[in-house]
């Protein structure tokens, strides 16, 4: 559902700058609340997520509502021309609610009932929770729905987790009945004859548990699918009164990236969830300045996630949370070095964000997040480094406001499938022994992604429901779970002229995680012109090699052994019993071509392999470590040039470009960039 046409959001010309604001913690400190309003203007903040965890303040006891404080906050923010992103408060609940309706408390996978406390821990099935959420959401919509400052709805907070209570078990069983119709079909999909796990009746089915079933892989998959569906169902319940009362106010809910791994939160299928929200938003907390990876490498992880979230709806998204300084939950909570706040924020705008928002506006005084970075520190000072960094960014964001809504012109797509991640995590095999329980699917996506990132080629990170036809190149690493529909889609894409790259582990199992019978599937044999006959798994220190072009490259972890059936051999193994056999192949199929990379390799191979596929037409040539990212609209192209290193770097521009931050033209020529330096350059389209 898209309701953006007439909304304040559509009309807002500024990039959003602001963050989570919790005045409900400061109601006894009126002078602090007054300072907040003054400070917001100072840093050019214009958007605030309010009410996220404010249920106790809004409904101190059952049925007794208190909106006075929120009325005042909204008025005060409206007076400074600020936007309100109004949250529904379901992310945490008041004590009265848990005591009166214990069913709202979750039960974990070990079947232990949780006590009241914490947050993000309610049962998504509970009718009582749904009822209470429905009431408070309706009240909020009725009271504030027409307020001119209301920009959008922020639903709950970082949905996630699962509940194994009896209400949820009953819903899960209903979900299974709907999917399978009869227990025989379920048994077939689950391969339940294995270890005599055959079910006689749906009533025997329990969600996966460490004290129960964990070996039926399709049960685990179905449970994860159910958890996604059930969370979305709860979300739909949350938004029903909002859609009804405020049909023109767009809706978002903050998604998560999984840090430090380069993949989105894996507890939900965001591809499904994305269809239910108007605007994608996510919370980004990279571990800048850590001691195990370069800034450039970390920047590419952040870029990958930004590209994923942008591609979910093929349009700009919002960074709804980030920290202006440090967090309180990394193993080491390091401060951002000078320049990093500007750089890390621009890094998100560069990949399609229309916002830089913070957790949190003001540091709380007590409880678990009192040491988490914020725009306003306990010193209440507008002179400290963090505050000034935020102010500087606010000013910069005003200078580049015209980038709002501009697009990212990607012709390369990398396919990331969360169900594939789920299936690979379950698969007891490959690197699945006690010590090597990591198949590195996300890391492999990132390695392929980096081949493009390092060349400044824009990439969409797509999910499997997406249309492939608009891309010149689609890369699908480690696609273990390859169902018939996806295989047909890939075949059609290549037949029509697309170029497809896949790797080891391609085409092992179907959507039920049942292995394809007959070996490497026929469709894939036709498209790739090969048959994968075996997959060798290497110990961490083992090495094979790939001879490709004039060079040799290291191969490790996985080496697929391949027979060609029409494909051209582009690279061969250098060692072991499959020495000289094909390691890299290419095959013309219809109007297009399909390539297969049999082994896991380092970035040097991927860089050389993809070099022939992509050209960069950018007028900016940059040294390694400097990333150049593009956004564009009808009239202009915007180049974000970012030095993700601790060194001075050089760039050369081959056209006259406008330096938007300095407000002056840059003639073509060589320029120096300081460590963490940023340029935003604008080019008018001819
Ligand atoms: C999450 C939550 C916030 C806050 C931050 C801290 O993103 O949504 O409420 O806890 O983490 O980094
Ligand atoms: Zn439950």
mmCIF file of C-alpha atoms in Angstrom, residues 43-407:
data_model
loop_
_atom_site.group_PDB
_atom_site.id
_atom_site.type_symbol
_atom_site.label_atom_id
_atom_site.label_comp_id
_atom_site.label_asym_id
_atom_site.label_seq_id
_atom_site.Cartn_x
_atom_site.Cartn_y
_atom_site.Cartn_z
ATOM 1 C CA UNK A 43 22.025 21.133 14.825
ATOM 2 C CA UNK A 44 19.423 21.619 12.081
ATOM 3 C CA UNK A 45 17.450 18.622 13.271
ATOM 4 C CA UNK A 46 14.030 18.350 11.674
ATOM 5 C CA UNK A 47 12.580 14.922 12.497
ATOM 6 C CA UNK A 48 11.968 13.051 15.732
ATOM 7 C CA UNK A 49 10.747 9.556 16.476
ATOM 8 C CA UNK A 50 8.686 9.970 19.601
ATOM 9 C CA UNK A 51 6.772 7.605 21.805
ATOM 10 C CA UNK A 52 8.722 4.460 20.912
ATOM 11 C CA UNK A 53 8.781 3.048 24.421
ATOM 12 C CA UNK A 54 6.323 5.451 26.017
ATOM 13 C CA UNK A 55 3.398 3.176 26.794
ATOM 14 C CA UNK A 56 3.683 3.671 30.576
ATOM 15 C CA UNK A 57 3.634 7.432 30.117
ATOM 16 C CA UNK A 58 0.693 7.246 27.701
ATOM 17 C CA UNK A 59 -1.401 4.759 29.663
ATOM 18 C CA UNK A 60 -0.108 4.722 33.251
ATOM 19 C CA UNK A 61 -2.777 2.262 34.306
ATOM 20 C CA UNK A 62 -5.220 0.226 32.309
ATOM 21 C CA UNK A 63 -7.657 2.458 30.480
ATOM 22 C CA UNK A 64 -6.297 5.696 31.966
ATOM 23 C CA UNK A 65 -4.644 7.735 29.287
ATOM 24 C CA UNK A 66 -2.374 10.708 29.596
ATOM 25 C CA UNK A 67 -1.536 12.500 26.377
ATOM 26 C CA UNK A 68 -0.865 15.958 27.790
ATOM 27 C CA UNK A 69 2.909 15.661 27.751
ATOM 28 C CA UNK A 70 2.924 14.344 24.184
ATOM 29 C CA UNK A 71 0.604 17.137 23.027
ATOM 30 C CA UNK A 72 3.118 19.651 24.321
ATOM 31 C CA UNK A 73 6.161 17.945 22.807
ATOM 32 C CA UNK A 74 4.488 17.698 19.428
ATOM 33 C CA UNK A 75 3.473 21.366 19.581
ATOM 34 C CA UNK A 76 6.980 22.419 20.547
ATOM 35 C CA UNK A 77 8.546 20.445 17.710
ATOM 36 C CA UNK A 78 5.930 21.711 15.263
ATOM 37 C CA UNK A 79 6.799 25.282 16.243
ATOM 38 C CA UNK A 80 10.366 24.808 15.065
ATOM 39 C CA UNK A 81 9.095 23.287 11.818
ATOM 40 C CA UNK A 82 10.079 19.796 12.905
ATOM 41 C CA UNK A 83 8.549 16.543 11.756
ATOM 42 C CA UNK A 84 7.034 13.973 14.056
ATOM 43 C CA UNK A 85 7.574 10.306 13.372
ATOM 44 C CA UNK A 86 5.039 8.966 15.795
ATOM 45 C CA UNK A 87 5.679 5.527 17.206
ATOM 46 C CA UNK A 88 3.231 2.955 18.372
ATOM 47 C CA UNK A 89 4.446 1.906 21.815
ATOM 48 C CA UNK A 90 4.248 -1.888 21.499
ATOM 49 C CA UNK A 91 8.038 -2.399 21.653
ATOM 50 C CA UNK A 92 7.829 -2.500 25.454
ATOM 51 C CA UNK A 93 4.883 -2.712 27.777
ATOM 52 C CA UNK A 94 3.806 -1.404 31.149
ATOM 53 C CA UNK A 95 3.952 -3.676 34.181
ATOM 54 C CA UNK A 96 0.171 -3.487 34.671
ATOM 55 C CA UNK A 97 -0.320 -5.128 31.305
ATOM 56 C CA UNK A 98 1.907 -8.123 32.063
ATOM 57 C CA UNK A 99 0.348 -8.634 35.481
ATOM 58 C CA UNK A 100 -3.225 -8.421 34.257
ATOM 59 C CA UNK A 101 -2.632 -10.521 31.125
ATOM 60 C CA UNK A 102 0.248 -12.960 31.643
ATOM 61 C CA UNK A 103 -0.430 -14.494 28.228
ATOM 62 C CA UNK A 104 1.409 -11.524 26.690
ATOM 63 C CA UNK A 105 4.700 -12.841 28.058
ATOM 64 C CA UNK A 106 6.740 -14.954 25.711
ATOM 65 C CA UNK A 107 7.690 -18.591 26.099
ATOM 66 C CA UNK A 108 11.139 -19.461 24.783
ATOM 67 C CA UNK A 109 12.183 -22.456 22.687
ATOM 68 C CA UNK A 110 12.961 -24.414 25.871
ATOM 69 C CA UNK A 111 9.337 -23.801 26.867
ATOM 70 C CA UNK A 112 10.239 -21.489 29.723
ATOM 71 C CA UNK A 113 7.774 -18.702 30.412
ATOM 72 C CA UNK A 114 9.407 -15.290 30.623
ATOM 73 C CA UNK A 115 8.876 -12.828 33.462
ATOM 74 C CA UNK A 116 7.975 -9.194 32.947
ATOM 75 C CA UNK A 117 10.888 -6.965 31.992
ATOM 76 C CA UNK A 118 13.101 -5.949 29.113
ATOM 77 C CA UNK A 119 11.475 -5.136 25.796
ATOM 78 C CA UNK A 120 10.728 -6.607 22.377
ATOM 79 C CA UNK A 121 9.409 -9.672 24.109
ATOM 80 C CA UNK A 122 5.673 -9.981 23.747
ATOM 81 C CA UNK A 123 3.721 -12.840 22.216
ATOM 82 C CA UNK A 124 2.600 -11.968 18.694
ATOM 83 C CA UNK A 125 -0.399 -14.278 18.993
ATOM 84 C CA UNK A 126 -1.807 -13.034 22.281
ATOM 85 C CA UNK A 127 -5.345 -11.668 21.788
ATOM 86 C CA UNK A 128 -4.921 -9.562 24.924
ATOM 87 C CA UNK A 129 -1.782 -7.871 23.589
ATOM 88 C CA UNK A 130 -3.413 -7.295 20.258
ATOM 89 C CA UNK A 131 -6.425 -5.790 21.925
ATOM 90 C CA UNK A 132 -4.403 -3.400 24.065
ATOM 91 C CA UNK A 133 -2.196 -2.406 21.121
ATOM 92 C CA UNK A 134 -5.298 -1.819 19.010
ATOM 93 C CA UNK A 135 -6.713 0.533 21.647
ATOM 94 C CA UNK A 136 -3.617 2.647 22.162
ATOM 95 C CA UNK A 137 -2.869 2.821 18.429
ATOM 96 C CA UNK A 138 -6.420 3.965 17.732
ATOM 97 C CA UNK A 139 -6.152 6.657 20.398
ATOM 98 C CA UNK A 140 -2.876 7.902 18.925
ATOM 99 C CA UNK A 141 -4.301 8.008 15.419
ATOM 100 C CA UNK A 142 -7.460 9.804 16.549
ATOM 101 C CA UNK A 143 -5.587 12.361 18.570
ATOM 102 C CA UNK A 144 -2.655 13.112 16.275
ATOM 103 C CA UNK A 145 -3.736 11.855 12.864
ATOM 104 C CA UNK A 146 -4.560 15.349 11.615
ATOM 105 C CA UNK A 147 -1.648 17.097 13.208
ATOM 106 C CA UNK A 148 0.227 18.973 10.496
ATOM 107 C CA UNK A 149 3.595 17.942 11.938
ATOM 108 C CA UNK A 150 2.871 14.203 11.680
ATOM 109 C CA UNK A 151 5.279 12.903 9.053
ATOM 110 C CA UNK A 152 4.884 9.159 9.365
ATOM 111 C CA UNK A 153 4.152 6.271 11.666
ATOM 112 C CA UNK A 154 6.943 4.269 13.262
ATOM 113 C CA UNK A 155 5.492 0.895 14.102
ATOM 114 C CA UNK A 156 6.764 -0.676 17.300
ATOM 115 C CA UNK A 157 10.534 -1.036 17.341
ATOM 116 C CA UNK A 158 12.859 -3.506 15.672
ATOM 117 C CA UNK A 159 10.413 -6.384 15.394
ATOM 118 C CA UNK A 160 12.116 -9.689 16.067
ATOM 119 C CA UNK A 161 12.157 -12.809 18.204
ATOM 120 C CA UNK A 162 9.723 -15.637 18.572
ATOM 121 C CA UNK A 163 7.305 -17.087 21.075
ATOM 122 C CA UNK A 164 6.634 -20.788 21.643
ATOM 123 C CA UNK A 165 3.566 -20.511 23.873
ATOM 124 C CA UNK A 166 0.450 -22.597 23.336
ATOM 125 C CA UNK A 167 -1.280 -19.762 21.477
ATOM 126 C CA UNK A 168 1.652 -19.619 19.068
ATOM 127 C CA UNK A 169 1.770 -23.420 18.718
ATOM 128 C CA UNK A 170 -1.914 -23.407 17.793
ATOM 129 C CA UNK A 171 -1.331 -20.698 15.208
ATOM 130 C CA UNK A 172 1.661 -22.549 13.838
ATOM 131 C CA UNK A 173 -0.410 -25.712 13.425
ATOM 132 C CA UNK A 174 -3.145 -23.750 11.668
ATOM 133 C CA UNK A 175 -0.510 -22.267 9.377
ATOM 134 C CA UNK A 176 0.748 -25.784 8.571
ATOM 135 C CA UNK A 177 -2.747 -27.110 7.903
ATOM 136 C CA UNK A 178 -3.294 -24.266 5.494
ATOM 137 C CA UNK A 179 -0.006 -24.922 3.754
ATOM 138 C CA UNK A 180 -0.124 -28.715 3.518
ATOM 139 C CA UNK A 181 -3.812 -29.633 3.719
ATOM 140 C CA UNK A 182 -3.080 -33.093 5.047
ATOM 141 C CA UNK A 183 -0.455 -34.649 7.241
ATOM 142 C CA UNK A 184 0.869 -36.911 4.480
ATOM 143 C CA UNK A 185 1.990 -33.976 2.391
ATOM 144 C CA UNK A 186 3.715 -32.502 5.397
ATOM 145 C CA UNK A 187 5.475 -35.801 6.119
ATOM 146 C CA UNK A 188 6.643 -35.929 2.501
ATOM 147 C CA UNK A 189 8.012 -32.399 2.622
ATOM 148 C CA UNK A 190 9.710 -33.091 5.961
ATOM 149 C CA UNK A 191 11.237 -36.429 4.912
ATOM 150 C CA UNK A 192 9.966 -37.512 8.284
ATOM 151 C CA UNK A 193 10.397 -41.252 7.727
ATOM 152 C CA UNK A 194 13.984 -40.482 8.735
ATOM 153 C CA UNK A 195 14.472 -41.612 12.369
ATOM 154 C CA UNK A 196 10.778 -42.507 12.501
ATOM 155 C CA UNK A 197 9.705 -38.900 12.832
ATOM 156 C CA UNK A 198 6.480 -39.417 10.910
ATOM 157 C CA UNK A 199 3.546 -37.444 12.316
ATOM 158 C CA UNK A 200 0.045 -38.920 12.522
ATOM 159 C CA UNK A 201 -1.685 -35.649 13.113
ATOM 160 C CA UNK A 202 -1.025 -31.894 13.027
ATOM 161 C CA UNK A 203 -1.695 -31.760 16.769
ATOM 162 C CA UNK A 204 1.587 -33.620 17.388
ATOM 163 C CA UNK A 205 3.641 -30.883 15.822
ATOM 164 C CA UNK A 206 5.646 -28.628 18.088
ATOM 165 C CA UNK A 207 7.855 -25.732 17.073
ATOM 166 C CA UNK A 208 11.567 -26.653 16.874
ATOM 167 C CA UNK A 209 13.267 -26.811 20.247
ATOM 168 C CA UNK A 210 16.601 -27.776 21.783
ATOM 169 C CA UNK A 211 14.626 -30.071 24.060
ATOM 170 C CA UNK A 212 12.619 -31.505 21.174
ATOM 171 C CA UNK A 213 12.756 -31.553 17.383
ATOM 172 C CA UNK A 214 15.600 -29.851 15.586
ATOM 173 C CA UNK A 215 16.547 -32.286 12.848
ATOM 174 C CA UNK A 216 13.615 -31.886 10.462
ATOM 175 C CA UNK A 217 15.030 -29.125 8.366
ATOM 176 C CA UNK A 218 11.807 -28.251 6.641
ATOM 177 C CA UNK A 219 10.114 -27.939 10.032
ATOM 178 C CA UNK A 220 12.747 -25.393 11.009
ATOM 179 C CA UNK A 221 12.257 -23.560 7.727
ATOM 180 C CA UNK A 222 8.499 -23.559 8.133
ATOM 181 C CA UNK A 223 8.819 -22.290 11.690
ATOM 182 C CA UNK A 224 10.979 -19.402 10.512
ATOM 183 C CA UNK A 225 8.521 -18.675 7.734
ATOM 184 C CA UNK A 226 5.701 -18.809 10.253
ATOM 185 C CA UNK A 227 7.526 -16.470 12.657
ATOM 186 C CA UNK A 228 7.892 -13.983 9.795
ATOM 187 C CA UNK A 229 4.253 -14.345 8.812
ATOM 188 C CA UNK A 230 3.078 -14.104 12.390
ATOM 189 C CA UNK A 231 5.147 -10.984 13.032
ATOM 190 C CA UNK A 232 3.790 -9.425 9.865
ATOM 191 C CA UNK A 233 0.289 -10.432 10.914
ATOM 192 C CA UNK A 234 0.811 -8.668 14.225
ATOM 193 C CA UNK A 235 2.149 -5.632 12.368
ATOM 194 C CA UNK A 236 -0.942 -5.650 10.157
ATOM 195 C CA UNK A 237 -3.041 -5.637 13.265
ATOM 196 C CA UNK A 238 -1.024 -2.686 14.578
ATOM 197 C CA UNK A 239 -1.482 -0.632 11.446
ATOM 198 C CA UNK A 240 -5.167 -1.395 10.810
ATOM 199 C CA UNK A 241 -6.485 1.593 12.814
ATOM 200 C CA UNK A 242 -3.750 3.831 11.414
ATOM 201 C CA UNK A 243 -4.609 2.992 7.815
ATOM 202 C CA UNK A 244 -8.245 3.599 8.574
ATOM 203 C CA UNK A 245 -7.907 6.880 10.433
ATOM 204 C CA UNK A 246 -4.819 8.292 8.670
ATOM 205 C CA UNK A 247 -4.794 6.828 5.151
ATOM 206 C CA UNK A 248 -2.354 9.478 3.932
ATOM 207 C CA UNK A 249 0.293 9.062 6.570
ATOM 208 C CA UNK A 250 3.026 6.700 5.427
ATOM 209 C CA UNK A 251 4.171 3.842 7.603
ATOM 210 C CA UNK A 252 7.593 2.471 8.396
ATOM 211 C CA UNK A 253 9.061 0.092 10.924
ATOM 212 C CA UNK A 254 12.766 -0.004 11.651
ATOM 213 C CA UNK A 255 14.556 -3.027 10.227
ATOM 214 C CA UNK A 256 17.963 -4.172 11.407
ATOM 215 C CA UNK A 257 21.327 -5.037 9.980
ATOM 216 C CA UNK A 258 23.222 -7.836 11.649
ATOM 217 C CA UNK A 259 26.473 -6.402 12.902
ATOM 218 C CA UNK A 260 29.304 -7.239 12.484
ATOM 219 C CA UNK A 261 28.198 -9.753 9.860
ATOM 220 C CA UNK A 262 27.356 -8.366 6.466
ATOM 221 C CA UNK A 263 23.738 -9.404 6.359
ATOM 222 C CA UNK A 264 20.366 -8.081 7.369
ATOM 223 C CA UNK A 265 18.740 -9.397 10.545
ATOM 224 C CA UNK A 266 18.000 -13.040 9.776
ATOM 225 C CA UNK A 267 15.072 -13.560 12.116
ATOM 226 C CA UNK A 268 12.549 -12.196 9.633
ATOM 227 C CA UNK A 269 12.016 -12.393 5.921
ATOM 228 C CA UNK A 270 12.355 -8.714 5.100
ATOM 229 C CA UNK A 271 11.525 -9.327 1.443
ATOM 230 C CA UNK A 272 8.000 -10.216 2.609
ATOM 231 C CA UNK A 273 7.836 -7.515 5.239
ATOM 232 C CA UNK A 274 8.937 -4.836 2.769
ATOM 233 C CA UNK A 275 5.713 -5.264 0.831
ATOM 234 C CA UNK A 276 3.736 -4.154 3.894
ATOM 235 C CA UNK A 277 5.502 -0.878 4.641
ATOM 236 C CA UNK A 278 5.504 2.377 2.688
ATOM 237 C CA UNK A 279 9.079 3.340 3.383
ATOM 238 C CA UNK A 280 11.985 1.106 4.318
ATOM 239 C CA UNK A 281 14.025 2.193 7.277
ATOM 240 C CA UNK A 282 16.839 0.522 9.162
ATOM 241 C CA UNK A 283 19.184 0.954 12.099
ATOM 242 C CA UNK A 284 22.896 1.008 11.278
ATOM 243 C CA UNK A 285 25.647 0.608 13.856
ATOM 244 C CA UNK A 286 28.950 -0.240 12.175
ATOM 245 C CA UNK A 287 31.952 -0.799 14.437
ATOM 246 C CA UNK A 288 34.129 2.011 13.122
ATOM 247 C CA UNK A 289 37.805 2.037 14.034
ATOM 248 C CA UNK A 290 37.829 -1.581 15.199
ATOM 249 C CA UNK A 291 41.006 -3.621 15.442
ATOM 250 C CA UNK A 292 40.188 -6.434 13.001
ATOM 251 C CA UNK A 293 39.285 -4.880 9.648
ATOM 252 C CA UNK A 294 40.068 -1.799 7.627
ATOM 253 C CA UNK A 295 37.740 1.157 7.474
ATOM 254 C CA UNK A 296 37.357 0.519 3.769
ATOM 255 C CA UNK A 297 36.290 -3.085 4.380
ATOM 256 C CA UNK A 298 33.774 -2.104 7.025
ATOM 257 C CA UNK A 299 32.457 0.635 4.735
ATOM 258 C CA UNK A 300 31.729 -1.985 2.085
ATOM 259 C CA UNK A 301 29.695 -4.023 4.593
ATOM 260 C CA UNK A 302 27.639 -0.965 5.409
ATOM 261 C CA UNK A 303 27.280 -0.271 1.683
ATOM 262 C CA UNK A 304 26.080 -3.827 1.061
ATOM 263 C CA UNK A 305 23.393 -3.457 3.709
ATOM 264 C CA UNK A 306 22.343 -0.035 2.438
ATOM 265 C CA UNK A 307 22.056 -1.456 -1.069
ATOM 266 C CA UNK A 308 19.982 -4.335 0.244
ATOM 267 C CA UNK A 309 17.554 -2.072 2.092
ATOM 268 C CA UNK A 310 17.272 0.320 -0.845
ATOM 269 C CA UNK A 311 16.565 -2.510 -3.268
ATOM 270 C CA UNK A 312 13.785 -3.966 -1.101
ATOM 271 C CA UNK A 313 11.506 -1.273 -2.487
ATOM 272 C CA UNK A 314 13.745 0.079 -5.243
ATOM 273 C CA UNK A 315 13.665 3.527 -3.758
ATOM 274 C CA UNK A 316 15.334 5.646 -1.119
ATOM 275 C CA UNK A 317 15.118 4.435 2.456
ATOM 276 C CA UNK A 318 15.769 6.013 5.836
ATOM 277 C CA UNK A 319 18.569 5.457 8.302
ATOM 278 C CA UNK A 320 16.276 5.657 11.293
ATOM 279 C CA UNK A 321 18.938 5.023 13.890
ATOM 280 C CA UNK A 322 22.688 5.495 13.970
ATOM 281 C CA UNK A 323 24.965 6.835 16.644
ATOM 282 C CA UNK A 324 26.659 10.198 16.567
ATOM 283 C CA UNK A 325 29.478 8.760 18.674
ATOM 284 C CA UNK A 326 29.456 5.278 20.200
ATOM 285 C CA UNK A 327 26.991 2.612 21.239
ATOM 286 C CA UNK A 328 26.899 0.682 24.507
ATOM 287 C CA UNK A 329 26.656 -2.865 23.200
ATOM 288 C CA UNK A 330 29.688 -3.421 20.971
ATOM 289 C CA UNK A 331 32.492 -5.407 22.606
ATOM 290 C CA UNK A 332 34.439 -2.132 22.654
ATOM 291 C CA UNK A 333 32.418 1.067 22.453
ATOM 292 C CA UNK A 334 34.804 3.368 20.705
ATOM 293 C CA UNK A 335 34.212 7.011 19.910
ATOM 294 C CA UNK A 336 33.998 8.138 16.301
ATOM 295 C CA UNK A 337 37.248 9.822 15.293
ATOM 296 C CA UNK A 338 37.104 13.355 13.895
ATOM 297 C CA UNK A 339 35.591 13.259 10.427
ATOM 298 C CA UNK A 340 33.969 9.861 10.863
ATOM 299 C CA UNK A 341 30.533 11.152 11.720
ATOM 300 C CA UNK A 342 30.348 13.115 8.489
ATOM 301 C CA UNK A 343 31.846 10.258 6.477
ATOM 302 C CA UNK A 344 29.730 7.457 7.947
ATOM 303 C CA UNK A 345 26.554 9.496 7.512
ATOM 304 C CA UNK A 346 27.375 10.434 3.930
ATOM 305 C CA UNK A 347 28.135 6.756 3.305
ATOM 306 C CA UNK A 348 24.452 6.033 3.932
ATOM 307 C CA UNK A 349 23.123 8.979 1.932
ATOM 308 C CA UNK A 350 25.419 7.880 -0.903
ATOM 309 C CA UNK A 351 23.650 4.525 -1.175
ATOM 310 C CA UNK A 352 20.114 5.876 -1.137
ATOM 311 C CA UNK A 353 19.201 6.993 2.351
ATOM 312 C CA UNK A 354 17.134 10.163 2.613
ATOM 313 C CA UNK A 355 17.785 10.461 6.328
ATOM 314 C CA UNK A 356 20.410 10.388 9.032
ATOM 315 C CA UNK A 357 18.632 9.820 12.310
ATOM 316 C CA UNK A 358 20.123 8.939 15.661
ATOM 317 C CA UNK A 359 19.612 6.757 18.562
ATOM 318 C CA UNK A 360 19.441 8.846 20.619
ATOM 319 C CA UNK A 361 18.747 12.535 20.854
ATOM 320 C CA UNK A 362 19.617 12.801 24.556
ATOM 321 C CA UNK A 363 21.494 10.335 26.726
ATOM 322 C CA UNK A 364 19.242 8.890 29.385
ATOM 323 C CA UNK A 365 20.301 9.336 32.943
ATOM 324 C CA UNK A 366 19.831 5.789 34.143
ATOM 325 C CA UNK A 367 19.165 2.234 33.014
ATOM 326 C CA UNK A 368 20.858 0.220 30.352
ATOM 327 C CA UNK A 369 21.435 2.887 27.744
ATOM 328 C CA UNK A 370 22.755 5.685 29.931
ATOM 329 C CA UNK A 371 26.222 5.324 28.404
ATOM 330 C CA UNK A 372 25.042 5.029 24.787
ATOM 331 C CA UNK A 373 26.137 7.882 22.551
ATOM 332 C CA UNK A 374 23.673 10.692 21.891
ATOM 333 C CA UNK A 375 23.528 14.116 20.338
ATOM 334 C CA UNK A 376 23.144 15.715 23.754
ATOM 335 C CA UNK A 377 25.362 14.306 26.476
ATOM 336 C CA UNK A 378 24.906 14.442 30.244
ATOM 337 C CA UNK A 379 26.903 17.669 30.242
ATOM 338 C CA UNK A 380 24.003 19.287 28.328
ATOM 339 C CA UNK A 381 26.639 21.131 26.321
ATOM 340 C CA UNK A 382 26.436 22.466 22.791
ATOM 341 C CA UNK A 383 30.197 22.871 22.762
ATOM 342 C CA UNK A 384 31.363 19.278 22.910
ATOM 343 C CA UNK A 385 32.853 17.491 19.923
ATOM 344 C CA UNK A 386 29.927 15.181 19.240
ATOM 345 C CA UNK A 387 27.373 17.961 19.292
ATOM 346 C CA UNK A 388 29.490 19.995 16.905
ATOM 347 C CA UNK A 389 29.939 17.019 14.586
ATOM 348 C CA UNK A 390 26.172 16.647 14.455
ATOM 349 C CA UNK A 391 25.751 20.338 13.822
ATOM 350 C CA UNK A 392 28.266 20.217 10.992
ATOM 351 C CA UNK A 393 26.443 17.287 9.424
ATOM 352 C CA UNK A 394 23.085 19.056 9.799
ATOM 353 C CA UNK A 395 24.465 22.012 7.866
ATOM 354 C CA UNK A 396 25.943 19.753 5.200
ATOM 355 C CA UNK A 397 22.653 17.907 4.795
ATOM 356 C CA UNK A 398 20.900 21.196 4.129
ATOM 357 C CA UNK A 399 23.383 21.970 1.369
ATOM 358 C CA UNK A 400 22.691 18.696 -0.417
ATOM 359 C CA UNK A 401 18.953 18.502 0.266
ATOM 360 C CA UNK A 402 18.160 18.299 -3.431
ATOM 361 C CA UNK A 403 19.435 14.705 -3.517
ATOM 362 C CA UNK A 404 16.255 13.672 -1.687
ATOM 363 C CA UNK A 405 14.343 11.027 -3.681
ATOM 364 C CA UNK A 406 17.138 10.615 -6.243
ATOM 365 C CA UNK A 407 17.783 7.108 -7.489
#
